[in-house]
XYZ file of C-alpha atoms in Angstrom:
659
model
C -11.468 18.475 -14.051
C -10.530 18.514 -10.394
C -7.707 20.980 -9.872
C -5.976 19.767 -6.730
C -3.073 21.351 -4.923
C -2.841 18.447 -2.481
C -4.245 14.937 -2.360
C -7.827 15.015 -1.130
C -9.574 12.228 0.715
C -11.303 10.970 -2.402
C -11.955 7.542 -0.933
C -14.556 9.145 1.336
C -16.595 10.292 -1.668
C -19.296 8.235 -3.443
C -18.134 5.919 -6.203
C -17.680 8.265 -9.147
C -18.385 5.793 -11.948
C -21.520 4.261 -10.453
C -23.716 5.458 -13.340
C -21.240 4.103 -15.904
C -21.083 0.761 -14.167
C -24.861 0.553 -13.889
C -25.207 1.316 -17.602
C -22.766 -1.488 -18.324
C -24.676 -3.914 -16.097
C -27.876 -3.014 -17.944
C -26.150 -3.707 -21.244
C -24.722 -6.949 -19.891
C -28.234 -8.273 -19.320
C -28.708 -8.241 -23.111
C -25.417 -10.005 -23.858
C -24.958 -13.643 -24.784
C -22.274 -15.770 -23.128
C -18.865 -16.090 -24.754
C -16.921 -19.190 -25.640
C -14.284 -19.953 -23.045
C -10.858 -19.767 -24.692
C -8.852 -20.238 -21.495
C -8.885 -23.054 -18.984
C -6.649 -24.292 -16.193
C -4.574 -26.431 -18.554
C -3.742 -23.442 -20.750
C -2.874 -21.284 -17.742
C -0.633 -24.004 -16.346
C 1.072 -24.418 -19.697
C 2.027 -20.721 -19.793
C 3.253 -20.761 -16.194
C 5.102 -24.063 -16.612
C 7.042 -22.821 -19.615
C 8.102 -19.747 -17.636
C 9.217 -21.727 -14.601
C 11.016 -24.381 -16.618
C 12.909 -21.700 -18.511
C 14.357 -20.295 -15.296
C 14.903 -23.652 -13.646
C 17.965 -23.878 -15.882
C 19.418 -20.816 -14.138
C 18.980 -22.107 -10.586
C 22.203 -22.341 -8.628
C 23.083 -25.324 -6.372
C 22.171 -23.264 -3.289
C 18.733 -22.369 -4.680
C 19.114 -18.865 -6.085
C 17.967 -17.978 -9.598
C 20.622 -16.108 -11.544
C 19.838 -13.601 -14.249
C 21.613 -14.784 -17.420
C 22.318 -11.215 -18.534
C 23.959 -9.879 -15.388
C 25.049 -13.361 -14.203
C 23.920 -12.843 -10.641
C 20.814 -13.034 -8.463
C 18.669 -9.944 -8.952
C 15.963 -8.370 -6.850
C 13.260 -10.860 -5.806
C 13.683 -13.366 -8.642
C 14.340 -16.296 -6.291
C 11.280 -15.960 -3.996
C 9.137 -15.338 -7.098
C 10.429 -18.578 -8.563
C 9.810 -20.392 -5.271
C 6.145 -19.355 -5.276
C 5.529 -20.125 -8.963
C 7.240 -23.511 -8.716
C 5.367 -24.328 -5.490
C 2.003 -23.655 -7.138
C 2.985 -25.988 -9.972
C 3.904 -28.589 -7.361
C 0.398 -28.208 -5.901
C -0.954 -28.837 -9.399
C 0.880 -32.124 -9.762
C 4.413 -31.188 -10.815
C 6.083 -33.047 -7.952
C 9.366 -33.100 -9.883
C 9.651 -29.369 -9.032
C 9.382 -29.940 -5.273
C 13.114 -29.960 -4.557
C 13.717 -26.961 -6.817
C 10.915 -24.917 -5.196
C 12.081 -25.838 -1.684
C 15.676 -24.917 -2.478
C 14.594 -21.500 -3.777
C 12.445 -20.970 -0.689
C 15.285 -21.860 1.675
C 17.601 -19.471 -0.147
C 15.011 -16.674 -0.041
C 14.249 -17.052 3.668
C 17.941 -17.024 4.532
C 18.539 -13.896 2.449
C 15.613 -12.119 4.131
C 16.476 -13.123 7.703
C 20.156 -12.315 7.231
C 19.216 -8.952 5.613
C 21.049 -9.564 2.366
C 18.208 -9.477 -0.146
C 19.662 -8.716 -3.611
C 19.547 -5.102 -4.764
C 18.098 -3.948 -1.444
C 14.566 -5.252 -2.110
C 13.586 -7.223 1.008
C 10.115 -5.646 1.131
C 9.051 -7.804 -1.839
C 10.191 -11.099 -0.317
C 7.562 -12.031 2.303
C 4.513 -12.170 0.023
C 6.227 -14.733 -2.229
C 7.952 -16.570 0.627
C 4.739 -17.061 2.563
C 2.823 -18.230 -0.498
C 5.440 -20.885 -1.202
C 5.748 -21.790 2.492
C 2.022 -22.498 2.877
C 2.114 -24.959 -0.027
C 5.399 -26.685 0.753
C 5.265 -27.021 4.558
C 2.913 -30.070 4.628
C 4.983 -31.735 1.914
C 8.301 -31.218 3.708
C 7.472 -31.128 7.443
C 11.048 -31.489 8.704
C 12.345 -28.733 6.460
C 9.336 -26.603 7.404
C 10.472 -26.607 11.033
C 13.699 -24.885 9.987
C 11.760 -22.407 7.840
C 9.487 -21.619 10.780
C 12.395 -20.978 13.116
C 13.936 -18.553 10.641
C 10.708 -16.739 9.766
C 9.991 -16.147 13.449
C 13.181 -14.066 13.686
C 11.954 -11.255 11.425
C 11.530 -7.795 12.946
C 9.667 -5.747 10.299
C 10.945 -2.290 11.218
C 14.536 -3.560 11.138
C 14.260 -5.965 8.201
C 12.472 -3.905 5.557
C 13.449 -0.704 3.754
C 10.226 1.283 3.399
C 9.331 1.655 7.064
C 8.995 4.739 9.212
C 11.833 3.470 11.416
C 14.172 3.510 8.428
C 12.898 6.561 6.539
C 10.898 8.667 8.980
C 9.133 10.166 5.956
C 5.379 9.696 5.347
C 5.839 10.527 1.657
C 8.032 7.434 1.228
C 5.438 5.006 2.543
C 4.518 4.048 -1.016
C 3.718 0.757 -2.754
C 6.790 -0.962 -1.243
C 5.346 -0.557 2.245
C 1.959 -1.973 1.213
C 3.674 -4.910 -0.511
C 5.587 -5.648 2.669
C 2.410 -5.434 4.774
C 0.660 -8.058 2.654
C 3.464 -10.559 3.212
C 3.778 -9.689 6.881
C 0.077 -10.306 7.395
C 0.466 -13.754 5.840
C 3.379 -14.405 8.240
C 1.134 -13.305 11.121
C -1.708 -15.522 9.880
C 0.659 -18.502 9.922
C 1.489 -17.825 13.569
C 5.092 -16.832 12.792
C 4.930 -13.270 14.100
C 4.890 -12.258 17.746
C 2.998 -9.033 17.010
C -0.667 -8.417 16.413
C -1.951 -6.384 13.452
C -2.091 -2.961 15.118
C 1.172 -1.788 13.566
C -0.151 -2.810 10.135
C -3.415 -0.973 10.824
C -1.429 2.188 11.556
C 0.431 2.037 8.250
C -2.770 1.358 6.330
C -4.745 4.124 8.051
C -2.104 6.831 7.838
C -0.343 6.218 4.575
C -2.337 3.948 2.257
C -6.081 4.423 2.661
C -5.728 8.230 2.123
C -4.101 7.571 -1.250
C -7.226 5.979 -2.711
C -9.576 7.933 -4.958
C -13.343 7.503 -5.034
C -12.779 5.035 -7.890
C -10.717 2.768 -5.669
C -7.496 3.650 -7.523
C -4.257 3.909 -5.529
C -2.197 7.086 -5.985
C 1.441 6.080 -5.643
C 4.192 8.597 -4.981
C 4.600 11.301 -2.329
C 1.441 11.964 -0.326
C 1.646 15.680 -1.111
C 2.331 15.176 -4.834
C 1.587 11.635 -6.094
C 2.823 10.634 -9.540
C 0.114 7.987 -9.973
C 1.480 5.355 -12.372
C -1.297 2.960 -13.307
C 1.185 0.102 -12.831
C 1.589 0.916 -9.149
C -2.114 1.386 -8.655
C -2.890 -2.131 -9.886
C 0.068 -3.780 -8.160
C -0.718 -2.211 -4.778
C -4.333 -3.302 -5.001
C -3.105 -6.774 -5.970
C -1.098 -7.027 -2.748
C -3.904 -5.669 -0.587
C -6.195 -8.240 -2.227
C -3.775 -10.990 -1.193
C -3.749 -9.565 2.328
C -7.539 -9.660 2.352
C -7.583 -13.237 1.016
C -5.258 -14.239 3.846
C -7.961 -13.126 6.298
C -7.021 -9.571 7.252
C -9.609 -8.350 9.790
C -7.841 -5.394 11.371
C -9.160 -1.897 12.016
C -9.082 -0.904 8.344
C -10.527 -4.161 6.983
C -13.955 -2.730 6.103
C -12.662 0.360 4.315
C -10.007 -1.649 2.456
C -12.671 -4.116 1.363
C -14.838 -1.279 0.037
C -11.926 0.313 -1.809
C -10.864 -2.976 -3.397
C -14.484 -3.583 -4.451
C -14.539 -0.174 -6.159
C -11.126 -0.700 -7.691
C -12.130 -4.048 -9.186
C -15.129 -2.422 -10.886
C -13.044 0.480 -12.128
C -10.453 -1.963 -13.460
C -13.135 -3.827 -15.391
C -14.289 -0.565 -16.976
C -10.716 0.491 -17.804
C -9.383 -2.730 -19.329
C -8.747 -2.454 -23.062
C -10.430 -4.837 -25.530
C -7.010 -6.487 -25.878
C -6.806 -7.192 -22.155
C -4.184 -4.537 -21.459
C -3.982 -2.143 -18.533
C -3.911 1.588 -19.446
C -0.601 3.330 -19.979
C 0.432 6.068 -17.578
C 3.695 6.589 -15.796
C 6.609 4.337 -14.997
C 6.520 0.549 -15.455
C 3.793 0.934 -18.058
C 3.398 -2.024 -20.455
C 5.432 -4.372 -18.292
C 3.796 -7.794 -18.355
C 3.374 -7.900 -14.585
C 0.723 -5.159 -14.889
C -1.660 -7.630 -16.508
C -0.520 -10.496 -14.259
C -1.540 -8.592 -11.128
C -4.806 -7.603 -12.828
C -5.440 -11.302 -13.531
C -5.512 -12.030 -9.800
C -7.856 -9.118 -9.087
C -10.275 -10.151 -11.841
C -10.124 -13.818 -10.809
C -10.944 -13.062 -7.183
C -13.783 -10.710 -8.107
C -15.252 -13.204 -10.585
C -15.486 -15.821 -7.842
C -16.946 -13.344 -5.341
C -19.619 -12.180 -7.787
C -20.511 -15.795 -8.559
C -21.012 -16.522 -4.857
C -23.386 -13.546 -4.694
C -25.456 -14.895 -7.579
C -24.252 -12.292 -10.105
C -23.646 -14.810 -12.892
C -23.197 -12.400 -15.805
C -21.072 -9.911 -13.895
C -19.039 -12.809 -12.597
C -18.613 -13.935 -16.197
C -17.398 -10.481 -17.220
C -14.702 -10.559 -14.545
C -13.770 -14.068 -15.670
C -13.471 -12.812 -19.275
C -11.311 -9.924 -18.057
C -9.020 -12.414 -16.325
C -8.817 -14.478 -19.508
C -7.982 -11.393 -21.571
C -5.108 -10.454 -19.278
C -3.652 -13.973 -19.574
C -3.979 -13.692 -23.341
C -2.286 -10.282 -23.368
C 0.707 -11.872 -21.616
C 0.771 -15.037 -23.708
C 1.227 -12.979 -26.893
C 4.707 -12.089 -25.649
C 5.928 -15.522 -24.587
C 8.955 -16.683 -26.561
C 9.661 -20.128 -27.933
C 12.132 -20.552 -25.062
C 9.348 -19.955 -22.535
C 10.338 -16.598 -21.067
C 8.552 -13.341 -21.869
C 9.423 -10.130 -23.576
C 8.820 -8.304 -20.312
C 7.998 -5.000 -22.065
C 5.806 -4.983 -25.159
C 8.483 -4.874 -27.836
C 10.800 -7.419 -29.489
C 14.166 -5.883 -28.703
C 16.574 -8.275 -27.021
C 16.877 -8.143 -23.224
C 20.442 -6.861 -23.619
C 19.153 -3.801 -25.470
C 16.740 -2.900 -22.642
C 14.484 -0.884 -24.934
C 11.555 0.600 -23.027
C 12.962 -0.736 -19.768
C 13.060 1.402 -16.661
C 16.427 1.922 -15.021
C 15.348 -0.670 -12.425
C 13.798 -3.180 -14.853
C 15.416 -6.616 -14.841
C 14.550 -9.324 -17.343
C 14.645 -12.307 -14.997
C 13.039 -10.573 -12.024
C 10.119 -9.211 -14.014
C 9.607 -12.535 -15.800
C 9.447 -14.308 -12.471
C 7.368 -11.664 -10.719
C 4.888 -12.065 -13.577
C 5.063 -15.827 -12.987
C 4.454 -15.367 -9.251
C 1.377 -13.182 -9.817
C -0.030 -15.655 -12.346
C 0.681 -18.456 -9.863
C -1.390 -16.687 -7.213
C -4.192 -16.262 -9.780
C -4.139 -20.036 -10.316
C -3.865 -20.767 -6.590
C -6.904 -18.655 -5.730
C -8.772 -19.384 -8.964
C -9.910 -22.966 -8.527
C -13.573 -21.988 -8.957
C -12.950 -19.853 -12.036
C -13.448 -22.755 -14.435
C -17.111 -23.103 -13.473
C -17.897 -19.496 -14.464
C -19.228 -18.772 -17.956
C -17.513 -15.772 -19.630
C -19.467 -12.649 -20.643
C -18.271 -9.520 -22.497
C -16.227 -6.910 -20.659
C -17.244 -3.232 -21.026
C -14.650 -2.617 -23.756
C -16.205 -5.392 -25.853
C -19.844 -4.374 -25.743
C -20.478 -0.758 -24.677
C -19.867 2.868 -25.600
C -18.478 4.966 -22.762
C -16.286 7.870 -21.671
C -14.534 7.701 -18.305
C -12.648 10.514 -16.592
C -10.365 9.398 -13.784
C -10.247 11.241 -10.477
C -7.436 12.180 -8.148
C -4.132 12.903 -9.894
C -4.413 10.234 -12.598
C -5.269 12.785 -15.307
C -6.498 10.246 -17.850
C -9.628 9.835 -19.958
C -10.761 6.566 -21.532
C -13.461 6.280 -24.163
C -14.629 3.465 -26.363
C -17.170 1.786 -28.556
C -17.675 -1.957 -28.712
C -14.293 -3.565 -29.353
C -12.322 -0.317 -29.416
C -10.765 1.943 -26.791
C -8.990 5.307 -26.854
C -6.870 6.693 -23.993
C -5.944 10.350 -23.444
C -3.490 11.917 -21.039
C -4.583 15.367 -19.951
C -1.702 16.850 -17.932
C -0.187 19.853 -19.687
C 2.734 20.150 -17.289
C 3.940 16.533 -17.005
C 6.738 15.812 -19.526
C 6.488 12.059 -18.928
C 2.728 11.843 -19.633
C 2.310 14.321 -22.471
C -1.164 15.644 -23.362
C -3.142 14.184 -26.216
C -4.572 10.940 -27.554
C -2.017 8.345 -26.452
C -3.462 4.926 -27.297
C -5.851 3.331 -29.800
C -6.748 -0.336 -29.321
C -9.123 -2.397 -31.427
C -10.030 -6.003 -30.714
C -8.448 -8.536 -33.044
C -5.664 -6.199 -34.239
C -2.153 -5.785 -32.882
C -2.192 -3.293 -30.036
C 0.990 -1.570 -31.208
C -0.253 -0.171 -34.516
C -2.673 2.372 -33.009
C -0.096 3.204 -31.560
C -0.169 1.822 -28.006
C 2.052 4.471 -26.421
C 3.303 7.955 -27.175
C 6.664 9.692 -27.107
C 7.977 11.817 -24.241
C 9.351 15.248 -23.441
C 11.299 13.708 -20.567
C 11.471 9.925 -20.418
C 11.760 9.772 -16.627
C 13.010 6.364 -15.574
C 12.630 4.908 -19.075
C 15.584 4.168 -21.344
C 15.712 3.230 -25.019
C 18.079 1.296 -27.261
C 17.464 3.728 -30.106
C 15.329 6.657 -31.140
C 15.078 10.290 -30.116
C 13.095 11.651 -27.205
C 10.364 13.801 -28.754
C 6.800 14.564 -27.521
C 4.969 12.713 -30.286
C 1.290 12.010 -29.661
C -2.033 12.666 -31.404
C -2.214 16.397 -30.628
C -2.853 19.783 -32.277
C 0.036 21.898 -33.568
C 0.300 25.453 -34.891
C 2.769 27.614 -36.780
C 3.260 31.202 -35.684
C 4.146 34.141 -37.950
C 7.835 33.711 -37.217
C 7.668 30.300 -38.929
C 8.113 28.283 -35.727
C 5.928 25.259 -35.079
C 4.455 24.615 -31.627
C 2.209 21.868 -30.297
C 0.014 21.009 -27.362
C 2.443 18.248 -26.373
C 5.146 20.872 -25.737
C 3.172 21.513 -22.576
C 3.483 24.267 -20.007
C 6.489 24.977 -17.836
C 5.949 24.521 -14.133
C 7.282 26.538 -11.229
C 8.574 23.294 -9.659
C 11.127 21.384 -11.796
C 10.006 17.984 -13.011
C 11.058 15.119 -10.763
C 10.355 11.665 -12.198
C 10.210 10.232 -8.663
C 7.502 12.690 -7.579
C 4.359 14.088 -9.141
C 3.342 17.277 -10.888
C 0.646 19.446 -9.331
C -2.096 19.637 -12.002
C -2.572 23.363 -11.352
C 1.132 24.288 -11.590
C 1.713 26.460 -14.655
C -1.855 27.637 -15.023
C -3.083 25.378 -17.817
C -5.846 22.815 -17.839
C -8.624 21.125 -19.742
C -12.340 20.539 -19.469
C -14.742 18.071 -21.006
C -17.242 20.088 -23.044
C -19.220 17.116 -24.301
C -19.230 13.355 -23.816
C -21.952 11.624 -25.794
C -22.531 7.967 -26.568
C -24.756 5.930 -28.832
C -24.814 2.206 -29.559
C -21.900 2.337 -32.013
C -20.571 5.855 -31.473
C -18.756 7.892 -28.839
C -18.094 11.612 -29.113
C -15.753 13.548 -26.831
C -15.042 17.287 -26.951
C -12.122 18.630 -24.904
C -10.979 22.216 -24.461
C -7.349 22.827 -23.549
C -6.526 26.194 -22.011
C -3.218 27.999 -21.760
C -0.924 29.738 -21.546
C -0.009 27.335 -24.369
C 3.163 27.525 -26.484
C 3.238 30.210 -29.159
C 0.815 32.480 -27.325
C -2.288 30.321 -27.829
C -4.831 30.523 -25.018
C -7.423 27.913 -25.945
C -7.874 25.098 -28.429
C -10.697 22.611 -28.830
C -10.274 18.947 -29.733
C -13.206 16.897 -31.026
C -12.982 13.113 -31.159
C -15.670 10.930 -32.689
C -15.249 7.196 -32.963
C -17.064 4.238 -34.408
C -15.720 0.689 -34.613
C -12.597 0.908 -36.759
C -12.939 4.662 -37.381
C -11.636 7.635 -35.403
C -12.236 11.202 -36.585
C -10.303 14.035 -34.970
C -10.647 17.785 -35.449
C -8.943 20.722 -33.794
C -10.337 24.245 -33.598
C -8.494 27.361 -32.518
C -10.728 29.000 -29.913
C -8.790 32.239 -29.372
C -10.893 35.247 -30.346
C -7.851 36.658 -32.143
C -5.667 34.015 -33.718
C -4.158 36.300 -36.352
C -0.689 35.369 -35.103
C -1.289 31.767 -36.213
C -0.122 31.140 -39.764
C -1.140 27.491 -39.959
C -2.998 25.025 -37.802
C -1.707 21.491 -37.812
C -1.980 18.064 -36.234
C 0.699 15.587 -35.218
C -0.066 11.901 -35.856
C 2.290 9.210 -34.490
C 2.878 6.236 -36.796
C 4.193 2.995 -35.339
C 7.197 1.929 -37.418
C 9.306 -0.718 -35.679
C 8.963 -3.152 -32.758
C 12.573 -4.308 -32.484
C 12.060 -7.127 -34.979
C 9.447 -6.197 -37.562
C 9.191 -2.934 -39.494
C 5.867 -1.471 -40.566
C 5.245 -0.762 -44.235
C 4.292 2.822 -45.010
C 2.554 3.723 -48.261
C 2.003 7.386 -49.157
C -0.295 8.409 -51.997
C -1.154 11.767 -53.494
C -4.179 12.685 -55.553
C -5.202 15.868 -57.299
C -8.761 16.889 -56.583
C -10.074 19.606 -58.914
C -12.851 21.977 -57.949
C -14.235 25.098 -59.598
C -12.157 27.273 -57.304
C -8.834 25.580 -56.645
C -6.734 22.501 -57.281
C -6.063 21.021 -53.872
C -3.269 18.561 -53.214
C -4.442 15.927 -50.743
C -2.098 13.316 -49.343
C -3.169 10.099 -47.645
C -1.227 7.197 -46.255
C -1.563 3.590 -45.207
C 0.475 1.729 -42.636
C 0.675 -2.052 -42.487
C 2.025 -3.790 -39.409
C 1.445 -7.326 -38.122
C -2.238 -8.122 -38.704
C -3.396 -4.494 -38.892
C -3.745 -1.744 -41.439
C -3.969 1.907 -40.399
C -5.193 4.479 -42.930
C -4.896 8.246 -42.479
C -6.905 10.732 -44.497
C -7.081 14.476 -44.083
C -10.658 15.812 -43.987
C -9.806 19.517 -44.331
C -9.529 20.833 -47.899
C -6.257 22.512 -48.698
C -4.227 20.572 -46.178
C -1.048 18.638 -46.732
C 1.075 16.131 -44.863
C 4.755 16.390 -44.078
C 7.327 14.269 -42.271
C 9.379 16.708 -40.164
C 12.909 15.397 -39.522
C 12.723 16.000 -35.754
C 10.073 13.258 -35.505
C 11.484 10.748 -37.968
C 12.932 8.355 -35.404
C 11.051 8.738 -32.105
C 11.530 6.375 -29.159
C 8.470 4.853 -27.554
C 7.924 2.032 -25.088
C 7.064 -0.324 -27.958
C 9.804 0.611 -30.392
C 10.048 3.469 -32.865
C 7.478 6.007 -34.019
C 7.494 8.333 -37.005
C 5.608 11.620 -36.894
C 3.459 12.928 -39.715
C 2.163 16.485 -39.437
C -0.985 17.674 -41.152
C -0.771 21.327 -42.107
C -3.595 23.630 -43.150
C -2.977 25.952 -46.106
C -6.286 27.816 -46.343
C -7.837 28.012 -42.882
C -5.814 28.499 -39.699
C -8.800 27.926 -37.407
C -9.673 24.275 -38.060
C -8.126 21.012 -39.215
C -9.507 17.472 -39.211
C -8.453 13.960 -40.114
C -9.718 10.396 -40.080
C -8.035 7.178 -38.995
C -9.262 3.753 -40.060
C -8.004 0.636 -38.333
C -8.786 -2.721 -39.880
C -7.481 -6.247 -40.066
C -4.855 -7.080 -42.638
C -3.596 -10.456 -43.796
C 0.192 -10.204 -43.315
C 0.743 -12.961 -45.900
C -0.602 -10.746 -48.693
């Protein structure tokens, strides 16, 4: 593990996952093509249902109102303008007036500096996309749009600029988003400036944030918090800037970083088409929508370079992200914008800034761009993504503090930071192809939920992680983490070295249908523990976990245990939990062994303890735990004979919900 006290210039290092990507390409040569399940008609159907849903909330002057707060929110209106304009370009001429009205409203709000909720930085990328499509269809109206757009002064109009903030640490994703739209305005001849001011922002504040993997570290430059959502969305906007023809001073390095990031994204995508969880805005549908554009663009680029199978893998990745979003589209056409079924009024798993209409329409806008730039995608034959055909273990670089490992059709995700109460340490996600992503579960609990709010449930650090009971009877766990010298700030990051703890990968081994990962966590850990080892071995549908106390003297440990999070409720459907107990007689002792089965949606999760003399309990403090997806329930395995080792097995298989 890289222990960093400040962000290093990782982008200057060689691509860290080159060997992993080469191994995948070698495997890809043996793969057969896949049946194409997505086409332009299906993509348009999803987008059309979204746009038509919100057309009903358009005001006479063009704005889109949020039905829950009954007002225009954030950048809903320019997002609608872009999505509707792309549908117009695809033959929906009945939407022309609606799209133009939304565009006029958006341009006026931006020029007059009255963007809703103080979010003007997000306007230009959507405005310019809609403008390019609509201007030849409405030439007289376009003259008025041009006159208004020429009035924009970036340093005065937008929020995240050095003129407004005079703080390099605040030049985060907002600034990059603004730059992408401003470049499109420049490319249309509507800006009196050249690109040198954009080059300065990119060189000083954005390029240094990239790791060798091409991942963007959002947050303060000196202590980034690195949400995966704001990595993918920043790269999405820089990709749009590149597609618009950016050729400034940083063009070559940005191109290289986006090339790396696209490959890393392909390796990281789950078999269900979902982006990894880490940090704020996790599991919002726009994560996958922005990924769809990145995968679409890279698929077309690889095809032009003659890389037919790799191109097909990127095309399959794009299809999977569309499918991940479609699962959450309602009968009315809008989306559950976070992956649960609570009503929008309940705001479960929402961030404090999350808005139902805005994030539906931003998702629509990103999907619209994927359609707009994806005309050649239909000619590309899909091939398996890494998560569908290979065994691998990937350790992120920079401050992302995440490990991903998988076998064909299955992926596990760990968070490794011991001192970050928002991203608690342990095995956070289990996904298997063909089975609901929530049952694994798909996200953990929290020690501090940061920006995230819940309709119900308690905040508790519930994750697959070791636990131990000390002689005083108190239980501790790895997820309790280590206190830092700097108080946690959900708007900033946590220095990985603060507090003195850490981890290292002892072993990472892969075979055709097996992946084995051995981690060692080092303290000072709660309860006086200095070191504990975690061993994870997975095969398709099977995950075996064991924890070993590595302290030379662990006499102060009465029992070793393991927390297992069970997914119980998604806001609409409750899981069914079945607990069984058998009596296993041996020559030496009668050992009570408990096992359990959990049924949810189309999946069945089975838990079995592998350590003789161990029992399961359901501690009350973890009976009703809030997670992004709903509610979790914690079961704790507890050793009764050996305080140095405990192990369990999870099986994840399909289940017919009608039975």
